[in-house]
Coordinates of C-alpha atoms and ligand atoms in Angstrom, one line a residue:
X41 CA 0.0 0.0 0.0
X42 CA 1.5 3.2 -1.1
X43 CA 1.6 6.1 1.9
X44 CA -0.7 8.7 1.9
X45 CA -0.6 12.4 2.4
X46 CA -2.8 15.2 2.4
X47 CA -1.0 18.6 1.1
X48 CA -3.0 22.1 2.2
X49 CA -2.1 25.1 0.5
X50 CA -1.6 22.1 -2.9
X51 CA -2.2 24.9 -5.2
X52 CA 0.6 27.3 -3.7
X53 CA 4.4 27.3 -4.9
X54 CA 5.8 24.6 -1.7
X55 CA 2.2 22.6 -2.4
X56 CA 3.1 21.9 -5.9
X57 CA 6.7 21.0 -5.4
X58 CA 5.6 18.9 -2.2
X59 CA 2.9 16.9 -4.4
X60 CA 6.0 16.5 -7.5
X61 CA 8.6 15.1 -4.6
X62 CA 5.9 12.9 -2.6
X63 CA 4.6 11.5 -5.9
X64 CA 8.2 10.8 -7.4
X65 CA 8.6 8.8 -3.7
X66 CA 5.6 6.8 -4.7
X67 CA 2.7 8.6 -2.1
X68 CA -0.7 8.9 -3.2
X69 CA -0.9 12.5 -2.7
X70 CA -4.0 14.3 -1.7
X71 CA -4.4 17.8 -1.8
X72 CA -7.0 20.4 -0.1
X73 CA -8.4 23.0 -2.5
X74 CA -10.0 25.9 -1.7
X75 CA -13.2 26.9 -4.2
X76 CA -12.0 29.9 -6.5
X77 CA -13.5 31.9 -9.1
X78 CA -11.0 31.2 -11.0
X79 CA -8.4 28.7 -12.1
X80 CA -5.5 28.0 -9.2
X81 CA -3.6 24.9 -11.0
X82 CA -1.8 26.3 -13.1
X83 CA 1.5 25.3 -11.0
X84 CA 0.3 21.9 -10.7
X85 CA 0.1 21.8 -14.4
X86 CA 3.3 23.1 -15.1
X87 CA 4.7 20.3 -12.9
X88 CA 2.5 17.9 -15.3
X89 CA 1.7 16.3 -12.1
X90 CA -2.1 17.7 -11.9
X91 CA -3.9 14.2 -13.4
X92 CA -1.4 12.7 -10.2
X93 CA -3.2 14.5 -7.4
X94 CA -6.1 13.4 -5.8
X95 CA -8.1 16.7 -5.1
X96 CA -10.5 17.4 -2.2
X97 CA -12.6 20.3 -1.5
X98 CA -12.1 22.5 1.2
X99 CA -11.2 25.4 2.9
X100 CA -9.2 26.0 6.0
X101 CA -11.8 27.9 8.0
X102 CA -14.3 25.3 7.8
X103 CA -13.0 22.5 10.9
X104 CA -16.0 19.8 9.3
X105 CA -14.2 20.0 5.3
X106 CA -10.6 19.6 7.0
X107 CA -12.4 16.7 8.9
X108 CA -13.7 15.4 5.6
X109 CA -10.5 15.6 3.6
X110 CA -8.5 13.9 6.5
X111 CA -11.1 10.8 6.6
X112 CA -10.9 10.7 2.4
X113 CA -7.3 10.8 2.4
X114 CA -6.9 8.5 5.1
X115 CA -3.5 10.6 5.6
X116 CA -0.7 9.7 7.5
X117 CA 1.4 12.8 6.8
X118 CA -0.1 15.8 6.8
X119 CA 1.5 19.3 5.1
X120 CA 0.0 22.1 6.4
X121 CA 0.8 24.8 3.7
X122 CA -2.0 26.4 3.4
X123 CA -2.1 30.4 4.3
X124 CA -2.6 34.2 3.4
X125 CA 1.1 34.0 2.4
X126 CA 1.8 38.2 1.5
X127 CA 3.0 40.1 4.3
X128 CA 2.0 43.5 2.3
X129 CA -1.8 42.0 2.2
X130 CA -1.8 41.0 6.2
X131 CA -1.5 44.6 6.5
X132 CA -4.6 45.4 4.5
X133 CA -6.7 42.7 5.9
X134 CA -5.1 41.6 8.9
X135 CA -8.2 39.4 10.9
X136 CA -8.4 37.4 7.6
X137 CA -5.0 36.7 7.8
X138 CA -4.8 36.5 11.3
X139 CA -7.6 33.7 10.9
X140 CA -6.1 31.7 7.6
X141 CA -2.8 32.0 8.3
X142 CA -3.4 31.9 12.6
X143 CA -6.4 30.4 13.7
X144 CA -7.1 27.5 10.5
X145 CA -3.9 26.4 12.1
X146 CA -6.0 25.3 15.2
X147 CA -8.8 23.9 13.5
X148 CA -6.0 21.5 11.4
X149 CA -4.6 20.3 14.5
X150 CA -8.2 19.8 15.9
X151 CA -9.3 17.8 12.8
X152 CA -5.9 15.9 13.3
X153 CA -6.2 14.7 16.5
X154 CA -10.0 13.7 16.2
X155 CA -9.6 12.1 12.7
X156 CA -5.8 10.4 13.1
X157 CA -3.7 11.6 16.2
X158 CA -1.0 8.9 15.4
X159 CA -0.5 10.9 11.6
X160 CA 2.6 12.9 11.2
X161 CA 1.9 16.7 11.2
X162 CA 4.2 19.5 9.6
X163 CA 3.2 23.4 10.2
X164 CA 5.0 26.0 7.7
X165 CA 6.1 28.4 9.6
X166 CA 8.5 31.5 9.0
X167 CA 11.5 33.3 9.4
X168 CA 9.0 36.5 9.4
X169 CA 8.1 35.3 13.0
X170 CA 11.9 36.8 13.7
X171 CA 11.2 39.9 12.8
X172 CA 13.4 42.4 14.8
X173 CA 15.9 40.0 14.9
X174 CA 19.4 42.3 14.5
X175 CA 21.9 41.5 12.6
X176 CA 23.2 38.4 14.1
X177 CA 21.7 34.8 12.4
X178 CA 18.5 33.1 13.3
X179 CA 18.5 29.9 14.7
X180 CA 15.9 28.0 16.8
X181 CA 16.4 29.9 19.9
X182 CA 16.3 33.0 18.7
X183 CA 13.5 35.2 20.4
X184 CA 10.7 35.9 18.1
X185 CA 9.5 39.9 17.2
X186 CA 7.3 39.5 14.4
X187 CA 6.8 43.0 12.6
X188 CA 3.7 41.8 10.5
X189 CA 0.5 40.6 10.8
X190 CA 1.5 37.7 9.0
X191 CA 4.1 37.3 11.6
X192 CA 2.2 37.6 14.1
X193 CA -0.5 34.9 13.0
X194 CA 2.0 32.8 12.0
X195 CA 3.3 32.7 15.8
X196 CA 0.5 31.4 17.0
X197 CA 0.5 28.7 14.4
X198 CA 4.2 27.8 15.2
X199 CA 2.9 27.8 18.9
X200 CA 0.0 25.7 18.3
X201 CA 2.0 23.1 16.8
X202 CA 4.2 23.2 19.8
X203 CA 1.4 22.8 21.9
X204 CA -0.7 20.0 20.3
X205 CA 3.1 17.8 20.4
X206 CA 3.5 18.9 23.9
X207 CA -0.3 18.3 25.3
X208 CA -0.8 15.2 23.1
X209 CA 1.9 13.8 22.3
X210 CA 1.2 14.5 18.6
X211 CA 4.5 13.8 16.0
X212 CA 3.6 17.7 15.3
X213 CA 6.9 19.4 13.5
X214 CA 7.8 23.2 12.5
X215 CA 9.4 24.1 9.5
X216 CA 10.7 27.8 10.5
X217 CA 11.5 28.2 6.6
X218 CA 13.4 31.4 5.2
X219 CA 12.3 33.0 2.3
X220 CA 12.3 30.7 -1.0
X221 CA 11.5 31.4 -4.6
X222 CA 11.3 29.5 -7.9
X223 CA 9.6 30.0 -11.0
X224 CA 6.1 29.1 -9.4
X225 CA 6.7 31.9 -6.8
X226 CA 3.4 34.5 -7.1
X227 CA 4.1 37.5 -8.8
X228 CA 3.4 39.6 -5.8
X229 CA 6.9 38.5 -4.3
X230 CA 9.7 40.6 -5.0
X231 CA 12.2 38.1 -6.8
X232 CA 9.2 37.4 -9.2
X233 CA 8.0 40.6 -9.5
X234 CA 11.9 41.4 -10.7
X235 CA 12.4 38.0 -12.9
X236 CA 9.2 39.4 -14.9
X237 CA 10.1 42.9 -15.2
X238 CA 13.1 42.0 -16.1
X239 CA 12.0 39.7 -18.8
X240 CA 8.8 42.2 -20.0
X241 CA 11.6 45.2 -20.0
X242 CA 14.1 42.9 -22.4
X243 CA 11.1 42.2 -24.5
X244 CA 10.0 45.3 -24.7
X245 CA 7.2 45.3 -23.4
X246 CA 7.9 47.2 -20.1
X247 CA 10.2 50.1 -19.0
X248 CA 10.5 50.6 -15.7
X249 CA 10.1 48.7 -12.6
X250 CA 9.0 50.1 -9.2
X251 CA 9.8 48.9 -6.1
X252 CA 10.0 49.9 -2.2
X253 CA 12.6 49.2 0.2
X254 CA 15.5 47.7 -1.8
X255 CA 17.6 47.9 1.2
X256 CA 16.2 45.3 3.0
X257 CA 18.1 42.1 3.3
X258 CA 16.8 38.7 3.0
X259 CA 17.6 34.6 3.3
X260 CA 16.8 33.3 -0.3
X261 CA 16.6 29.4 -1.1
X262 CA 15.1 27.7 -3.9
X263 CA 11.5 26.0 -2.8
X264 CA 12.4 22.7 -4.8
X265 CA 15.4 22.4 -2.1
X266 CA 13.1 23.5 1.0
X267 CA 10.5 21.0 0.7
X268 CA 12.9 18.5 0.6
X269 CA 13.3 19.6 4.1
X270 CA 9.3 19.1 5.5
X271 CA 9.5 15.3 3.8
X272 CA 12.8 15.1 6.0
X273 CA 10.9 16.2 9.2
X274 CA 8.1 13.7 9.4
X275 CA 10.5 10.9 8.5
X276 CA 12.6 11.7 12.3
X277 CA 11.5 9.5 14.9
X278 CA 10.8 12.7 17.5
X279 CA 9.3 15.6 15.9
X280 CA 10.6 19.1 16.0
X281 CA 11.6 22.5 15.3
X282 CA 13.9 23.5 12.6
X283 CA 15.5 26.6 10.6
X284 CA 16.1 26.3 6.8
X285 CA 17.9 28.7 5.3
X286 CA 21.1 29.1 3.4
X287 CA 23.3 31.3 5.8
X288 CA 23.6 33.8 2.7
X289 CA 21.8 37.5 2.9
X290 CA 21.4 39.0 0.0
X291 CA 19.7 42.6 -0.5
X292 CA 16.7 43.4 -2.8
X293 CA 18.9 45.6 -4.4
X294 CA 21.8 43.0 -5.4
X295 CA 19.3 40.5 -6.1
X296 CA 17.5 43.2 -8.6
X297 CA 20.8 43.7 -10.7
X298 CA 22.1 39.4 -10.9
X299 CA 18.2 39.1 -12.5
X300 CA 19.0 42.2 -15.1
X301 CA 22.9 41.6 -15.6
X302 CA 21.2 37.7 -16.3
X303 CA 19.9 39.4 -19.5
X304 CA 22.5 42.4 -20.1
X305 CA 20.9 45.4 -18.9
X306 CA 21.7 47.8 -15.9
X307 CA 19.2 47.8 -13.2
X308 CA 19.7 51.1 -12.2
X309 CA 18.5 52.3 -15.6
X310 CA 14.9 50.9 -15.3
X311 CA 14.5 50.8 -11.5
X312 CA 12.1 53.2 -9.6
X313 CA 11.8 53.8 -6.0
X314 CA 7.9 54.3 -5.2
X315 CA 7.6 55.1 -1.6
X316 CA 3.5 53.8 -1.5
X317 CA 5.6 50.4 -1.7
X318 CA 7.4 50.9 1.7
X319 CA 5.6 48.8 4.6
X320 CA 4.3 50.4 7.5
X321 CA 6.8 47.9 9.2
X322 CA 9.9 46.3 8.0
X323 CA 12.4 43.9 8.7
X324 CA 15.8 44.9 7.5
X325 CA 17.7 41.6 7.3
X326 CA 17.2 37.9 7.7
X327 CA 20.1 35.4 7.7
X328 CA 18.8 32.1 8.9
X329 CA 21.3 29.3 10.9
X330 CA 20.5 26.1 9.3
X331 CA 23.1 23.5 11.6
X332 CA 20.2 21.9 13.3
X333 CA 18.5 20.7 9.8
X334 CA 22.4 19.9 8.7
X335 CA 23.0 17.8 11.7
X336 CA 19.3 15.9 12.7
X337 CA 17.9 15.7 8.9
X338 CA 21.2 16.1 6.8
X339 CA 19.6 18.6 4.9
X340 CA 21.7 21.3 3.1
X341 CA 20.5 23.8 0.4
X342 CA 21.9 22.7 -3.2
X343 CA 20.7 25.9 -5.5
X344 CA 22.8 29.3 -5.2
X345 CA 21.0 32.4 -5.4
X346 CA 22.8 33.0 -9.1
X347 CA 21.4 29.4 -10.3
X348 CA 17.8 30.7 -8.4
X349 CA 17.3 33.7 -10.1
X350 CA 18.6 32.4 -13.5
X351 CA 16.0 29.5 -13.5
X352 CA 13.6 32.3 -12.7
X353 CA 14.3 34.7 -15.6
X354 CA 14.6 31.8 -17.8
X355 CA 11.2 30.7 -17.0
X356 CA 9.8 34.4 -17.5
X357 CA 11.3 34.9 -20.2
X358 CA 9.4 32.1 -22.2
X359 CA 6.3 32.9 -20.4
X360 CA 6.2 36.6 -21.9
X361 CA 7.3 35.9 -25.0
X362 CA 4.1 33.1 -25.4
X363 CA 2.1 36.1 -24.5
Ligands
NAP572 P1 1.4 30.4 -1.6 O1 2.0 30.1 -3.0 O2 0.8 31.7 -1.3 O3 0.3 29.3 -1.4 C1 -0.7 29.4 -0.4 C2 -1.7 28.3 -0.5 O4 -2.7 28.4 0.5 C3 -2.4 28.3 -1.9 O5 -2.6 27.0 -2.3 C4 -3.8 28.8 -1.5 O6 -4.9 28.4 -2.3 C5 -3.9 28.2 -0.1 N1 -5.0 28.8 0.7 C6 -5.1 30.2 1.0 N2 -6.2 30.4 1.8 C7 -6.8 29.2 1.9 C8 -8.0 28.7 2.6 N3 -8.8 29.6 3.2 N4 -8.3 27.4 2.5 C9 -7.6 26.6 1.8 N5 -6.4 26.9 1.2 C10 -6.1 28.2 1.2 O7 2.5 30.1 -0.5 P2 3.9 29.3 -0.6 O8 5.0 30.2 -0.9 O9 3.7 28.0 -1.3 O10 4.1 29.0 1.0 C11 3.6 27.8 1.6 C12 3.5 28.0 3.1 O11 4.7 28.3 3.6 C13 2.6 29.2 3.5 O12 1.9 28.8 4.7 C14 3.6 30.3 3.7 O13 3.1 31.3 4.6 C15 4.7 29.5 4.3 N6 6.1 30.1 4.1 C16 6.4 30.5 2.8 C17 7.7 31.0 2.7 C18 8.2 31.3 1.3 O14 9.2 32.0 1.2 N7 7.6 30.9 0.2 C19 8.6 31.1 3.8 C20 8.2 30.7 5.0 C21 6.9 30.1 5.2 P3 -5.3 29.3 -3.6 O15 -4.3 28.9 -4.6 O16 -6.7 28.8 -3.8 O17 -5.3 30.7 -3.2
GDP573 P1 8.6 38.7 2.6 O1 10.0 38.7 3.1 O2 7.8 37.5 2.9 O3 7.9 40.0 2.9 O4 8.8 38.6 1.0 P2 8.6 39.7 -0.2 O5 9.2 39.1 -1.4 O6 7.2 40.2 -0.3 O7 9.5 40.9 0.2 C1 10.9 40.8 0.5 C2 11.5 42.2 0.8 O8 11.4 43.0 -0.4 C3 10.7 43.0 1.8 O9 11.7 43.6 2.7 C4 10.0 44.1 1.0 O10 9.8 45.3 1.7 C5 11.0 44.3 -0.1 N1 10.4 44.9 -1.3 C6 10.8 46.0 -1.9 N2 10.0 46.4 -2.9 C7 9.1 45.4 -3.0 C8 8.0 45.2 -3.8 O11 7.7 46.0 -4.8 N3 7.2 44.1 -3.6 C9 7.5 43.2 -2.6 N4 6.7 42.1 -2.5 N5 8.5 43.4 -1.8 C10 9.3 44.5 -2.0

């Protein structure tokens, strides 16, 4: 009998790489989908892995369809990925984020331990949940200062988790993952938002490109290496917490010109500062520690930032020009 898992948050950049690694490992893969008004597998397509996934309806704020998709499934790994992922957005409508990305984390848990308490449970959580951090690197000790209202919820999903392995006993793991990108990443990100300005400005199709704060430094991996990582966390005997990151901070700046020097243009003739982009809070720098997930899951990162964001303006590149 193959194993089963159920994926939420399938339709999302980590749920579609999830569902390709877990089917290549020969899992029947099952994967919670939220009802849209319009199309949200277009990653799972690209993958070519869509006629793969077993699909169940349902949303994260409705305990009795999590309930439903754990029975179906019959799960005995369950991903957690589903969230309001934009830290602009938790801003803008904060108590919806606060209850996706927060609260839906209880219900999961809740639906968990009624449905299957003995299934292995991993919660995506953040390196956003740092925050104010300094300057130093971010392990798992590090005090937590979330600056965000995604950060924020995301604490008390990180907390949850804790608390349902601590109270129950549950195999109940945290991925405390550092920003990663690929070409599935939402365009709303800045590295995509760059990869496909940079690719509709070589096409001509688009001169400038505005940004915020491009001083701000962050921890980028490549997704395809990060869920690696999860899989690796429900296959420990004890569950737990773990960074992943690569070590390496990067600013949005220096990550803005490797994407246009990628195609031979300078960045500083097409950027624009827009000030309406700046967030009411920021977080300045992120540089994760990732010895723990070195040492326990032998997990390292395998993509440099270079390879990532020329994979990414590849991929852009193609997709504008089909446009
Ligand atoms: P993503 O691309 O934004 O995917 C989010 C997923 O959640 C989508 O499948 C979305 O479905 C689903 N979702 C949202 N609201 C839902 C609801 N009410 N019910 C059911 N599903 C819902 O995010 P990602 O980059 O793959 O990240 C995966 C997880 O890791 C997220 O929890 C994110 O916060 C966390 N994380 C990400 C990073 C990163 O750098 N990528 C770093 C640390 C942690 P639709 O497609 O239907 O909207
Ligand atoms: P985050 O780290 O989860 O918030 O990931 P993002 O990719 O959304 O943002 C990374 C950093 O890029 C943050 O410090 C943003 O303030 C900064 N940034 C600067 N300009 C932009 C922009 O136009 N869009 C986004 N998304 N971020 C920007």
């Amino acid at each position: 009998m193959p194993r089963s898992a159920l994926i939420t948050g399938i339709t999302g950049q980590d749920g579609a790489y999830l569902a390709q690694l877990l089917l290549k490992k020969g899992y029947e893969v099952h994967g919670l989908m939220a009802r849209r008004g319009s199309d949200t597998l277009w990653r799972l397509r690209e993958l070519g892995i869509e006629p793969d996934v077993r699909l169940v309806n349902g949303d994260m704020i409705d305990l009795s369809s999590l309930i439903r998709a754990l029975e179906r499934s019959a799960a005995e790994e369950v991903y957690n990925l589903a969230a309001q992922s934009f830290v602009a957005t938790s801003w803008e409508q904060p108590l919806l984020t606060a209850q996706i990305t927060g609260m839906s984390v209880a219900n999961i848990l809740e639906a968990v331990r009624q449905v299957n308490p003995r299934a292995r449970f991993y919660q995506a959580s953040t390196s956003e949940m740092f925050g104010l951090a300094g300057t130093g690197r971010q392990d798992e000790n590090t005090p937590f200062h979330p600056r965000s209202p995604y950060g924020v919820s995301k604490l008390f999903g990180h907390w949850a988790t804790v608390n349902y392995r601590e109270s129950f006993g549950m195999h109940a793991s945290s991925g405390i993952l550092f920003n990663h990108e690929s070409p599935l990443r939402g365009r709303e990100f800045v590295t995509r938002k760059v990869t496909d300005a940079v690719a509709r400005i070589k096409l001509g199709k688009q001169k400038a490109l505005r940004l915020g704060n491009v001083d701000a430094g962050r921890d980028w991996g490549y997704a395809g290496d990060y869920v690696e990582a999860m899989w690796l966390m429900l296959q420990q005997t004890e569950p737990g917490d773990y960074v992943v990151a690569t070590g390496r901070t990067t600013t949005v700046r220096d990550m803005c010109k490797l994407a246009f020097d990628r195609v031979g243009l300078n960045y500083e003739d097409h950027l624009v500062i827009d000030p309406n982009l700046y967030r009411p809070a920021e977080i300045d720098m992120l540089r994760g520690d990732p010895s723990k997930a070195k040492a326990k899951l032998g997990w390292a990162p395998r993509t440099s930032l270079e390879e990532l964001i020329a994979m990414m303006v590849e991929a852009d590149l193609k997709r504008v020009a089909r446009e």
